[in-house]
PDB file of C-alpha atoms and ligand atoms in Angstrom:
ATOM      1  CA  UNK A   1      92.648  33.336 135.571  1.00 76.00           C
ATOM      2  CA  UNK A   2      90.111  30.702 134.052  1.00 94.00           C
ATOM      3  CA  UNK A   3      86.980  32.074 135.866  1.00 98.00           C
ATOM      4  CA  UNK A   4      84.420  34.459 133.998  1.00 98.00           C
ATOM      5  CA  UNK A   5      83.835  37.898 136.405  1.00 98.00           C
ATOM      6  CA  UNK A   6      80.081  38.250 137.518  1.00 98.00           C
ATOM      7  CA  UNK A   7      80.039  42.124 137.176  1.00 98.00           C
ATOM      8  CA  UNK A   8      77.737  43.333 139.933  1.00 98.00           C
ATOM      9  CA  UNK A   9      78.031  46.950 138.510  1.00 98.00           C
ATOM     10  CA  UNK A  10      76.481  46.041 135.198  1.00 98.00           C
ATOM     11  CA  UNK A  11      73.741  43.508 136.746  1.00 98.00           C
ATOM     12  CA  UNK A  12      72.957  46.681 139.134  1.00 98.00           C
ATOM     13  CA  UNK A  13      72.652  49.120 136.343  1.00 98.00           C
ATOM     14  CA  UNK A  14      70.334  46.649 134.513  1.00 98.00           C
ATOM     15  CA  UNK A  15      68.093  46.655 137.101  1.00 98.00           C
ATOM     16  CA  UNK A  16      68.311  50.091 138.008  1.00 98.00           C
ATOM     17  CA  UNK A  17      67.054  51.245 135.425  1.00 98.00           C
ATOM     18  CA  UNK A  18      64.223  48.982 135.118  1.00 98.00           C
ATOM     19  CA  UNK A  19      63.627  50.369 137.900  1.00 98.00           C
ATOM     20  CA  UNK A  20      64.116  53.854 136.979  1.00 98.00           C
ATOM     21  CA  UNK A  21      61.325  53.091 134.144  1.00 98.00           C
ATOM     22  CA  UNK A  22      58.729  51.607 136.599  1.00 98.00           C
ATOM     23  CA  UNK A  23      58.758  54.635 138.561  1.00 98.00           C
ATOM     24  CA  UNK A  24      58.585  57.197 135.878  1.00 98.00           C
ATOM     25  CA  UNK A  25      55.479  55.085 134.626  1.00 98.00           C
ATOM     26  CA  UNK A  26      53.891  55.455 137.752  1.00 97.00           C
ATOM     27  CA  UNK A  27      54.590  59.360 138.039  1.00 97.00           C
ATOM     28  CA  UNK A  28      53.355  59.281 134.317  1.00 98.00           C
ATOM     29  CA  UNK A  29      49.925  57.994 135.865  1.00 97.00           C
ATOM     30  CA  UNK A  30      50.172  60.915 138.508  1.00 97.00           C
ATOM     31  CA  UNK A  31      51.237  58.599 141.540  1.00 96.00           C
ATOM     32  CA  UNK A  32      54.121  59.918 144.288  1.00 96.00           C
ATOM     33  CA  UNK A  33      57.384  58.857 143.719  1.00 98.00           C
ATOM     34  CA  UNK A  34      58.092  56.053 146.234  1.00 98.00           C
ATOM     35  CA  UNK A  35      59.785  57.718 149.441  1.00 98.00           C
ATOM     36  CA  UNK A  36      62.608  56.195 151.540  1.00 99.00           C
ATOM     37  CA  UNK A  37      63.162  57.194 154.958  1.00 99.00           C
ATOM     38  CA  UNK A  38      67.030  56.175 156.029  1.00 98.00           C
ATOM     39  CA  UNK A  39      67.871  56.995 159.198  1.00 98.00           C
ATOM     40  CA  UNK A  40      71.859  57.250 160.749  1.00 98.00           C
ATOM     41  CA  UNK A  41      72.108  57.490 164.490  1.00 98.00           C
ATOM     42  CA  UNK A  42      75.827  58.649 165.206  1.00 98.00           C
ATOM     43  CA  UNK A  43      78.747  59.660 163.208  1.00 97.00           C
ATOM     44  CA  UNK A  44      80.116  56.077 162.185  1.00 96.00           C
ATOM     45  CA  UNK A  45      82.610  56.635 159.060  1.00 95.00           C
ATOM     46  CA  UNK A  46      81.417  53.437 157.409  1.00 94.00           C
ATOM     47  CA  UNK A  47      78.052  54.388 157.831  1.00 97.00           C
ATOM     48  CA  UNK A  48      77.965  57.610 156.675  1.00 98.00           C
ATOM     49  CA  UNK A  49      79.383  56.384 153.898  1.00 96.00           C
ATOM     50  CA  UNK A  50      76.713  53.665 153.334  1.00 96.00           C
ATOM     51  CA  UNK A  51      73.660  56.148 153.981  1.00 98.00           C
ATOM     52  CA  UNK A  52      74.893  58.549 151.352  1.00 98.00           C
ATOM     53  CA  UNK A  53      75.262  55.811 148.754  1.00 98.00           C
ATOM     54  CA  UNK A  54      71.868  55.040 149.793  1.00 98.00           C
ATOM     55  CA  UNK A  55      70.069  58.550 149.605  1.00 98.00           C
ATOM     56  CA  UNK A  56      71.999  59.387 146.019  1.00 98.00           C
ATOM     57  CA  UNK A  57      70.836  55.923 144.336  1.00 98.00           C
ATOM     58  CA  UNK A  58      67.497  57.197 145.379  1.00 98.00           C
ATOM     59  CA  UNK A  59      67.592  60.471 144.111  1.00 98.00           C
ATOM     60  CA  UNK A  60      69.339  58.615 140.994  1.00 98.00           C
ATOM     61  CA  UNK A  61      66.103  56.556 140.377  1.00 98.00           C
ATOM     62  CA  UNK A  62      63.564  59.013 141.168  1.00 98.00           C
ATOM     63  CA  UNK A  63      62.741  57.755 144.703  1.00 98.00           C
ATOM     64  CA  UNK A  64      62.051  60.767 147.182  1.00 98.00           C
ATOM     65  CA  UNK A  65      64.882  60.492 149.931  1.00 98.00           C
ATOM     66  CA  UNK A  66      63.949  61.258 153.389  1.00 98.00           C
ATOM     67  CA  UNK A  67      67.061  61.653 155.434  1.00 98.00           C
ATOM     68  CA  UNK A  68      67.105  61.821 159.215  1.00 98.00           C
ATOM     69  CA  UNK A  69      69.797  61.966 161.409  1.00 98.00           C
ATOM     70  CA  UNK A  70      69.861  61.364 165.177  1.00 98.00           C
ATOM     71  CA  UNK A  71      72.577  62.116 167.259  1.00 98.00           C
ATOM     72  CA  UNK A  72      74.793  59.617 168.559  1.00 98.00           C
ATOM     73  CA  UNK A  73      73.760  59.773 172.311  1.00 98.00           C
ATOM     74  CA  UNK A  74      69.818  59.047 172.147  1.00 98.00           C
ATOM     75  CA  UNK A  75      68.025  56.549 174.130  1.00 98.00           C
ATOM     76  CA  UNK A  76      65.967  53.526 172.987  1.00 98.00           C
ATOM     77  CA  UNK A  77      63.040  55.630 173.485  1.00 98.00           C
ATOM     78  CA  UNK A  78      63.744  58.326 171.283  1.00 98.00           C
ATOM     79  CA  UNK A  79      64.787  56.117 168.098  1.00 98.00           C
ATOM     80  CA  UNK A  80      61.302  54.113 168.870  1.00 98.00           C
ATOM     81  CA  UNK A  81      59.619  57.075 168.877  1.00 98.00           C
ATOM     82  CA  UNK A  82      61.477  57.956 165.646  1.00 98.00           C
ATOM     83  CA  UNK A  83      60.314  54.803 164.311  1.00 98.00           C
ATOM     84  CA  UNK A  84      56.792  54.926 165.361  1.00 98.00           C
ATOM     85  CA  UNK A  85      56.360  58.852 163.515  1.00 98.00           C
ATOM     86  CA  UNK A  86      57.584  56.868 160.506  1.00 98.00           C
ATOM     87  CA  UNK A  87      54.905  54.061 160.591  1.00 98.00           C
ATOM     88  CA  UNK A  88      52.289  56.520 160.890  1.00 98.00           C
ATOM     89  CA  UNK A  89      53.361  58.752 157.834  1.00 98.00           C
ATOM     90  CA  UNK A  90      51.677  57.684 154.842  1.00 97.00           C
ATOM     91  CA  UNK A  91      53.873  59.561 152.872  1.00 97.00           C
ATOM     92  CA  UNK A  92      56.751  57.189 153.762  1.00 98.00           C
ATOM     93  CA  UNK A  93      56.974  53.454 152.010  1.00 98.00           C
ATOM     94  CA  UNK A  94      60.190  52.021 153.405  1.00 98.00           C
ATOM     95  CA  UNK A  95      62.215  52.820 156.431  1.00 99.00           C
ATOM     96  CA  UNK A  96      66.082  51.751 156.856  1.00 98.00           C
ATOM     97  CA  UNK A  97      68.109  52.323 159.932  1.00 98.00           C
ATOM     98  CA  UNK A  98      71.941  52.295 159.379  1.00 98.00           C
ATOM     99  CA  UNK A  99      73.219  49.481 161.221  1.00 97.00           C
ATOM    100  CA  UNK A 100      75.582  48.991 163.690  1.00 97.00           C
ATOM    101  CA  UNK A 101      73.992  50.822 165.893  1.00 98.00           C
ATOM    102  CA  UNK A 102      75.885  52.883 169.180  1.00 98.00           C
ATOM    103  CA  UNK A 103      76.036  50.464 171.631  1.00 98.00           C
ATOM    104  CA  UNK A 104      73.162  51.968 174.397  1.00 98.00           C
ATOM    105  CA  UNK A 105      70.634  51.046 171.573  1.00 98.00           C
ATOM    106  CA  UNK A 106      68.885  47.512 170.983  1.00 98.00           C
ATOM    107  CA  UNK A 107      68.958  47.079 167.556  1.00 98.00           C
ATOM    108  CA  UNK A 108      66.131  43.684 167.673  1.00 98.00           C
ATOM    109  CA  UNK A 109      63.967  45.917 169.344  1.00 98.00           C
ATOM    110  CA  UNK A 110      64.525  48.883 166.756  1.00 98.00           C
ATOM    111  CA  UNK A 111      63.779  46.124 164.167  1.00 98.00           C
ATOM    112  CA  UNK A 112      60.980  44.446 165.120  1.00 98.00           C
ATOM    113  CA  UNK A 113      59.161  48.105 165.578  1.00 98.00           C
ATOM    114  CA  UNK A 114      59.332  48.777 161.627  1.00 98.00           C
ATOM    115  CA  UNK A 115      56.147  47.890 160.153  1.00 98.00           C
ATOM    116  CA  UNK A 116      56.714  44.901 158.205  1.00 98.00           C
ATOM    117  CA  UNK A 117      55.672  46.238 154.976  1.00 98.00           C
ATOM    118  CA  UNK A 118      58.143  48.797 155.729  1.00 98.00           C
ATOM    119  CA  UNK A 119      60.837  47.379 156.371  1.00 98.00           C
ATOM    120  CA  UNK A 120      62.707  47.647 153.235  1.00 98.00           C
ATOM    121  CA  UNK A 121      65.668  45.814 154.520  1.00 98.00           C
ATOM    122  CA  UNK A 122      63.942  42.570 155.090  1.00 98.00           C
ATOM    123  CA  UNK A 123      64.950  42.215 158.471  1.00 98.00           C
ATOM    124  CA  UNK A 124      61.870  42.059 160.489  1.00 98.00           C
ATOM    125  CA  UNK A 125      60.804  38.222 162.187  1.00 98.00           C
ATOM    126  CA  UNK A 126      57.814  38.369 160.214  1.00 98.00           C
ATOM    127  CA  UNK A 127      59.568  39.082 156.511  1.00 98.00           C
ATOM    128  CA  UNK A 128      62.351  36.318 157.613  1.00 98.00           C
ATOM    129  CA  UNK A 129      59.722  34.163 158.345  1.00 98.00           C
ATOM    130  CA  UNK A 130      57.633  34.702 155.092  1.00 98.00           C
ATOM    131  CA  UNK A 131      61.101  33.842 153.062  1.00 98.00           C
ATOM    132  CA  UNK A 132      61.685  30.813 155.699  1.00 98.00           C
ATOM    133  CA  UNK A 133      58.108  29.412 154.317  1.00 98.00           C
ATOM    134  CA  UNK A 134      58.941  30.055 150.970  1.00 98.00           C
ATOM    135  CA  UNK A 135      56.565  33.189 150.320  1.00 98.00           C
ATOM    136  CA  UNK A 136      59.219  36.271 149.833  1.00 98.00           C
ATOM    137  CA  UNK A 137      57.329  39.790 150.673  1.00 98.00           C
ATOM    138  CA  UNK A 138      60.340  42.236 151.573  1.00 98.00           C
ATOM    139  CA  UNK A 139      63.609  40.057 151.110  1.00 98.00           C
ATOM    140  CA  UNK A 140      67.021  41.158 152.764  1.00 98.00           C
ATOM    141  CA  UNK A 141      69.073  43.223 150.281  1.00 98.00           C
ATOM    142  CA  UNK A 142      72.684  41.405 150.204  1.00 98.00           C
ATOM    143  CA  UNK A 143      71.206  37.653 149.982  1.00 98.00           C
ATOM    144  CA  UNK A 144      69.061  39.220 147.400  1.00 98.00           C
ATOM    145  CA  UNK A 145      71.360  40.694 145.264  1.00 98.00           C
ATOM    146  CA  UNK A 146      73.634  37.499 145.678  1.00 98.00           C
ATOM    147  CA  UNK A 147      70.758  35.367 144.108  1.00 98.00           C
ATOM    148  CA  UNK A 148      70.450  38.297 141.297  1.00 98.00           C
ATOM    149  CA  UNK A 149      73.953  37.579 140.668  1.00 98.00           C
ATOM    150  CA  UNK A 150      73.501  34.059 140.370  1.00 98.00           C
ATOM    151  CA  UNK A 151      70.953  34.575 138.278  1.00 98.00           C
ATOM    152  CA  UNK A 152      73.097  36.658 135.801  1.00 98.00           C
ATOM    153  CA  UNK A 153      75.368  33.683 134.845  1.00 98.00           C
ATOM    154  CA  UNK A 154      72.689  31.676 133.220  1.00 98.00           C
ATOM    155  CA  UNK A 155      73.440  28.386 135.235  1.00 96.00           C
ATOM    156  CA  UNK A 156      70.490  26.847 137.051  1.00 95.00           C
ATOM    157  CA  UNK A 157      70.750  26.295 140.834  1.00 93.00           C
ATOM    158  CA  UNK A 158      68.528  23.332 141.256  1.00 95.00           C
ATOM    159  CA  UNK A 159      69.933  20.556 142.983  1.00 98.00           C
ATOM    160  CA  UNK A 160      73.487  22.189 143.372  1.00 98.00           C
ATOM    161  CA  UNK A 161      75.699  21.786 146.598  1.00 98.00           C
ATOM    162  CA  UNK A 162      75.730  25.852 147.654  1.00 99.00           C
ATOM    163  CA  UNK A 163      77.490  26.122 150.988  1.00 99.00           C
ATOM    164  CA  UNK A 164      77.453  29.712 152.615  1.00 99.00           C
ATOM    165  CA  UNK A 165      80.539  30.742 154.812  1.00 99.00           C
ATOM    166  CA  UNK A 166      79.142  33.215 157.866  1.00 98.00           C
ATOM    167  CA  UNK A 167      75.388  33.248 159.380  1.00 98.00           C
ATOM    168  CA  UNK A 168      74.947  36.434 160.465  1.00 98.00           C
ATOM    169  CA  UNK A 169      71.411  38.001 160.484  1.00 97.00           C
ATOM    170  CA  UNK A 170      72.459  40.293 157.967  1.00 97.00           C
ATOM    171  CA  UNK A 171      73.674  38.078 155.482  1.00 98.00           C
ATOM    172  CA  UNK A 172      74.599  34.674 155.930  1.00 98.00           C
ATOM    173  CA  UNK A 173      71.026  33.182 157.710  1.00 98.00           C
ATOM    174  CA  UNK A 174      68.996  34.986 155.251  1.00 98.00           C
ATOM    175  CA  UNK A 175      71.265  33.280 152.096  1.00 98.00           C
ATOM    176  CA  UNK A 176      70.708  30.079 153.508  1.00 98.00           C
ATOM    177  CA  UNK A 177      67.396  30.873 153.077  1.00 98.00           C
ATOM    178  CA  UNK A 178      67.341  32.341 149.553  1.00 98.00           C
ATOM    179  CA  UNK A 179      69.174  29.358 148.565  1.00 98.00           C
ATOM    180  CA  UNK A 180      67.148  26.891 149.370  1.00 98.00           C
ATOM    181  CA  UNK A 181      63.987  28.357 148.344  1.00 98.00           C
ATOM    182  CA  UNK A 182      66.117  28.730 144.932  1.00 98.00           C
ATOM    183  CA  UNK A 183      66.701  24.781 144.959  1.00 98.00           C
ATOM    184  CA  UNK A 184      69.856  24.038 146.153  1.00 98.00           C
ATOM    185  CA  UNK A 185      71.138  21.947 148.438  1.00 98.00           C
ATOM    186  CA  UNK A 186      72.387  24.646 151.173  1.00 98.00           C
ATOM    187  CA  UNK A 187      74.925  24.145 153.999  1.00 98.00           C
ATOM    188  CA  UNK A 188      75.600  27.365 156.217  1.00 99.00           C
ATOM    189  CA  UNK A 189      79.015  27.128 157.852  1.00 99.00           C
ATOM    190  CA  UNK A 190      79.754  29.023 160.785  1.00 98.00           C
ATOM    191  CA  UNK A 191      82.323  29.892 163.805  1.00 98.00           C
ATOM    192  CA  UNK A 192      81.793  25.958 164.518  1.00 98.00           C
ATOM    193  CA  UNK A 193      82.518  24.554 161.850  1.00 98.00           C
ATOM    194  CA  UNK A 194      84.882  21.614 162.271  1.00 98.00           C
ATOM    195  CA  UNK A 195      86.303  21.488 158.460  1.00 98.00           C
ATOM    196  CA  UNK A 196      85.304  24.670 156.481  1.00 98.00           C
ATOM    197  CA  UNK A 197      87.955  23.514 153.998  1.00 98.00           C
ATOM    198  CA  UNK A 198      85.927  20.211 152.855  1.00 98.00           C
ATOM    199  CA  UNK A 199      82.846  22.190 153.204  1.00 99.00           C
ATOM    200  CA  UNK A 200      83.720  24.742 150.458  1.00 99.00           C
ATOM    201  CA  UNK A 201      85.602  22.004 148.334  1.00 98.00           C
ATOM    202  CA  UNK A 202      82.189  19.961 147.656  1.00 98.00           C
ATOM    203  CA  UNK A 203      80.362  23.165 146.975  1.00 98.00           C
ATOM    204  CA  UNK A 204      78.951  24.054 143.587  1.00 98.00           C
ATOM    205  CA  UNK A 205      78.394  27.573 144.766  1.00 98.00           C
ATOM    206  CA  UNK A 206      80.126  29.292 147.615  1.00 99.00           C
ATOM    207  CA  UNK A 207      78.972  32.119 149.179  1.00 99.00           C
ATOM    208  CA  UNK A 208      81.206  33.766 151.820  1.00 98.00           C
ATOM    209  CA  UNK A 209      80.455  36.437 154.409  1.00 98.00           C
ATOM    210  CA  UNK A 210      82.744  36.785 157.050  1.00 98.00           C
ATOM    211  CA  UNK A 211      84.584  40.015 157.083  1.00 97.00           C
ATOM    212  CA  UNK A 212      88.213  38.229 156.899  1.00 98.00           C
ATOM    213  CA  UNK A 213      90.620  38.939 154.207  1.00 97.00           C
ATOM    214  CA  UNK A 214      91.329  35.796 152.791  1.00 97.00           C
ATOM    215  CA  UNK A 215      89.595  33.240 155.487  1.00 98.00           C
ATOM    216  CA  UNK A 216      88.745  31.411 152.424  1.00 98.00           C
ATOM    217  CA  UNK A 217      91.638  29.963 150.288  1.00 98.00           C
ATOM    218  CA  UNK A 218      91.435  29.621 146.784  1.00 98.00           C
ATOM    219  CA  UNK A 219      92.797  25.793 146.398  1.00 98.00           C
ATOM    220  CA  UNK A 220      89.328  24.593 148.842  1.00 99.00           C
ATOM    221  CA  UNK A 221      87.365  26.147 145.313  1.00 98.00           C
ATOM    222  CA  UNK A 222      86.208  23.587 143.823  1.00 98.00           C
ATOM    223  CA  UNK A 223      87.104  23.333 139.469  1.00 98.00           C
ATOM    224  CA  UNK A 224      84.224  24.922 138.170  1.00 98.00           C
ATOM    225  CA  UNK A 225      82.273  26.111 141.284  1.00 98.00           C
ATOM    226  CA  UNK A 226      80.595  29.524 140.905  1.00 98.00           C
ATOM    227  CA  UNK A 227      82.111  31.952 143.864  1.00 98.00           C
ATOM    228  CA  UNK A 228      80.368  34.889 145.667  1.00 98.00           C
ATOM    229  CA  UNK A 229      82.499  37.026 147.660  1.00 98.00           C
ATOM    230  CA  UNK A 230      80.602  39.112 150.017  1.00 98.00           C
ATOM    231  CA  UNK A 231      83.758  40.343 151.990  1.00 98.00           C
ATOM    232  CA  UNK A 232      84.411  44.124 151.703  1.00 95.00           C
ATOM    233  CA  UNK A 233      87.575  44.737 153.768  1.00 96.00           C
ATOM    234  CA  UNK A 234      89.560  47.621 153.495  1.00 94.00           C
ATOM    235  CA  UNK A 235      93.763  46.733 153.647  1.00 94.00           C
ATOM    236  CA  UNK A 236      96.169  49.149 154.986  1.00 95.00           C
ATOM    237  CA  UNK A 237      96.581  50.840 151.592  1.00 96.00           C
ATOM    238  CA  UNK A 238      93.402  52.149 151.447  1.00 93.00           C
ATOM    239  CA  UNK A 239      92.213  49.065 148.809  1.00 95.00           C
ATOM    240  CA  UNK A 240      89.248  46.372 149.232  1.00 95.00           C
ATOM    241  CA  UNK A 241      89.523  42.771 149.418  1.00 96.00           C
ATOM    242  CA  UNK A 242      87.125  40.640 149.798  1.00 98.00           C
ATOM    243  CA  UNK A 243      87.214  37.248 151.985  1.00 98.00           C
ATOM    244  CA  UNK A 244      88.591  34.757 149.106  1.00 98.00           C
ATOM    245  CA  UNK A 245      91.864  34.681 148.203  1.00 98.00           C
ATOM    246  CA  UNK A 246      90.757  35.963 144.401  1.00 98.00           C
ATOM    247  CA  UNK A 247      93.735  35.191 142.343  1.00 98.00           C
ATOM    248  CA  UNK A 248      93.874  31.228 143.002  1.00 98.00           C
ATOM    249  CA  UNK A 249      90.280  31.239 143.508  1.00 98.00           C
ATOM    250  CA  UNK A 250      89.635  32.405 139.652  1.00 98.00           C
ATOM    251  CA  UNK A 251      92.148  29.888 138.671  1.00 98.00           C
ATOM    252  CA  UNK A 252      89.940  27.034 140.073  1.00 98.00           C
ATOM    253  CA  UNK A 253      86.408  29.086 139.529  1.00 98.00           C
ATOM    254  CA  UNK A 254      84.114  29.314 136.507  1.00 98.00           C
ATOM    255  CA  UNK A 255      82.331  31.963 137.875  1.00 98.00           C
ATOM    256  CA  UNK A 256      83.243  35.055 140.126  1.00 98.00           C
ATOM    257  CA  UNK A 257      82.747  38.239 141.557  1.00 98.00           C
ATOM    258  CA  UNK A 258      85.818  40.905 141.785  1.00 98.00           C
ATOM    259  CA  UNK A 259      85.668  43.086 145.032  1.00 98.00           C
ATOM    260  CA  UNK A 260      85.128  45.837 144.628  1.00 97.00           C
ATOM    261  CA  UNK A 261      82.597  45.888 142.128  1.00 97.00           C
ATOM    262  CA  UNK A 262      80.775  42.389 142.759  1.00 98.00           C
ATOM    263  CA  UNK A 263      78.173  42.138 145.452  1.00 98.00           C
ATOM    264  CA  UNK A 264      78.891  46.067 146.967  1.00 96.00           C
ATOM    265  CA  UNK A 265      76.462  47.770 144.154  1.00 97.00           C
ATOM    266  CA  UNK A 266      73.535  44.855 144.262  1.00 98.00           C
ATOM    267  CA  UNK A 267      72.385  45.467 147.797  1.00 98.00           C
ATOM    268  CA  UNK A 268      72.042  49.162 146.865  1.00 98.00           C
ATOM    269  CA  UNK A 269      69.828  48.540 144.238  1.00 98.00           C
ATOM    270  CA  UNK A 270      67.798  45.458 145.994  1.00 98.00           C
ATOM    271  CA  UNK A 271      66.971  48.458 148.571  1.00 98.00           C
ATOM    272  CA  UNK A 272      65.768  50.598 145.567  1.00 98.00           C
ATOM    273  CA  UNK A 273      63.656  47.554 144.121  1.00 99.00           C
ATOM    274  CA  UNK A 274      62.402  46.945 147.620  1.00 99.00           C
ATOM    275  CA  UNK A 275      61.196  50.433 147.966  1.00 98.00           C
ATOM    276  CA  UNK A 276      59.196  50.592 144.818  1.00 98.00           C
ATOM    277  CA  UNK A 277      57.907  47.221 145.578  1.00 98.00           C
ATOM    278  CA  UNK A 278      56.927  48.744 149.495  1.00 98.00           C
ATOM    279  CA  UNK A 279      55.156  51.244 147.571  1.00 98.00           C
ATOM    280  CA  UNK A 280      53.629  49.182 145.117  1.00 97.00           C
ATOM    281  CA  UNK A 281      51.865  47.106 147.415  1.00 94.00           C
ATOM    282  CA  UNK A 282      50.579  49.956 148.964  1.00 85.00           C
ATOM    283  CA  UNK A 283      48.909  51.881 146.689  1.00 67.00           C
ATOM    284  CA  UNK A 284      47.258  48.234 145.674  1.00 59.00           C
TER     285      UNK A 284
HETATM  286  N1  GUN B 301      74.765  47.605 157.837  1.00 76.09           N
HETATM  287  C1  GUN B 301      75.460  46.772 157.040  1.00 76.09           C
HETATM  288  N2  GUN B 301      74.663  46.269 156.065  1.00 76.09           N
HETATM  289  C2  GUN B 301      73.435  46.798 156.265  1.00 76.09           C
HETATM  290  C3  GUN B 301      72.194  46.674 155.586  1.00 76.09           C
HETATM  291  O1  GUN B 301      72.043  45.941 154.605  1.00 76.09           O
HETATM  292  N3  GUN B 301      71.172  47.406 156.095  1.00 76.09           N
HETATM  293  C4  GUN B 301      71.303  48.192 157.190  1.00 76.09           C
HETATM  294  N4  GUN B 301      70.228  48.861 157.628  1.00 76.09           N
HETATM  295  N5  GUN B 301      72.440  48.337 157.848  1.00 76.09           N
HETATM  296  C5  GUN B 301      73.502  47.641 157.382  1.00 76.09           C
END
C-alpha cells in the first residue's frame, strides 16, 4: 500500500474536544449546556445502534441528551406532533430523527416540520438551499465530515476534478454541494451513469456512497487521487467494508480512509458541532 490513511478517529477526537472546550467555556459563563433531542421511532437494529452512539458522544462532550422513543406503530400525526412539542421547547437546540423511518411515516414531511435552526442534521429545504447558494447555516453531517477529512490532508481542493459516486439526500446531493462551494470541479454519478469507471479514473478526489461492497474497483483510482469511502457494509463475518475495493485502491491512492474508522466517527461529531453551533446562534 502506497496511500497515506486519513484517520477519521483522530480528526474526530480533534474536534471533539474543541468542542468539548467551547462548551465548558460557555457553562463557565453560566449558560445551559446545549441540548439534543434524538428521537428513534421503532426498534431498527442499525438504528438503535446509531442513536446510542449519538446520545453517548453527547453526554461525552457535555451536551444534555434528550432521548425519546416512539413506538414503531405511530401515525404521521403523532411524530408531527412530537416534532411540533420540540420546536416550541426552548430548552431544546437541535432535534434529530433516526432515519429510515417505518414505512406508514413520510419522512419529507417529518423533515420539513423541524425548525430550520433546529435541524441539526442539515436536512431541511431551507438549510440545503442556504449551502446550494453558498451560505452554510446547519450543514448535513456525513458531507461535512467528508470535507473535514479533506481538510486534514493539507491538499487544497480548488480547481480539482472531485467526482461523488451515489446522490442520495443523505449524502451524495449534499457532497456535491460541499464540494463545489469548496472549489472543485464536482461531478455526482448516479444509478445512470453510463461509464462510472472513466468517471472515477479522471477524478482527483472520489467520494463514494453507495452501500455496495466493492461497486468501486480499485484499478478506476486514479495514481495519486485522494479517496473517501463512505460505504459501511457489514460482510457475513460480522466485519465492515466499505464500497472501494481498499487494498488495490491504496496501491493507486495517495490519500485514504480505512473502514471502519474513516468517515463512521466524523458525522458523529459534525452532529455535536452542529448542536453547539444550533445553540450558539441562539443565545445570540
Ligand atoms: N440515517 C442514516 N444516516 C443518518 C443521518 O445522518 N441522520 C439521520 N437522522 N438518520 C440517518
Amino acid at each position: 500500500m502506497s496511500a497515506r490513511l486519513i484517520d477519521g478517529k483522530a480528526v474526530a477526537q480533534t474536534i471533539q474536544v474543541g468542542l468539548q472546550a467551547r462548551i465548558a467555556e460557555r457553562a463557565s459563563r453560566g449558560l445551559k449546556a446545549p441540548a439534543l433531542a434524538t428521537v428513534l421511532v421503532g426498534e431498527d437494529p442499525a438504528s438503535q445502534i446509531y442513536v446510542r452512539n449519538k446520545r453517548r458522544t453527547c453526554e461525552t462532550l457535555g451536551i444534555r441528551s434528550v432521548p425519546i422513543h416512539l413506538d414503531a406503530g405511530i401515525d404521521n400525526a403523532e411524530l408531527l406532533a412530537t416534532i411540533d412539542r420540540l420546536n416550541a421547547d426552548d430548552s431544546v437546540d437541535g432535534i434529530l430523527v433516526q432515519l429510515p423511518l417505518p414505512r406508514q411515516l413520510d419522512a419529507t414531511t417529518v423533515i420539513e416540520r423541524i425548525r430550520p435552526d433546529k435541524d441539526v442534521d442539515g436536512f431541511h429545504p431551507y438549510n440545503l438551499g442556504r449551502l446550494a447558494q453558498r451560505l452554510p447555516t446547519l450543514r448535513p453531517c456525513t458531507p461535512y465530515g467528508v470535507i473535514e477529512l479533506l481538510r486534514s490532508t493539507g491538499e487544497s481542493f480548488h480547481g480539482k476534478r472531485a467526482v461523488v459516486v451515489g446522490a442520495s439526500n443523505i449524502v451524495g446531493r449534499p457532497m456535491g454541494l460541499e464540494l463545489l462551494l469548496a472549489g472543485c470541479t464536482t461531478t455526482v454519478c448516479h444509478r445512470f451513469t453510463r461509464d462510472l469507471a472513466a468517471e472515477v479514473a479522471r477524478a482527483e478526489i472520489v467520494v463514494v456512497a453507495v452501500g455496495k461492497p466493492g461497486l468501486v474497483r480499485g484499478e478506476w483510482i486514479a495514481p495519486g487521487a485522494t479517496v473517501i469511502d463512505v460505504g459501511m457494509n457489514r460482510n457475513a463475518d460480522g466485519s465492515l467494508s466499505g464500497d472501494v475495493e481498499f487494498a488495490p485502491a491504496a496501491e493507486r491512492a495517495a490519500w485514504i480512509t480505512p473502514v471502519p474508522g474513516g468517515v463512521g466517527p466524523m458525522t458523529v461529531t459534525m452532529l455535536m458541532s452542529n448542536t453547539l453551533k444550533a445553540a450558539e446562534s441562539r443565545a445570540a
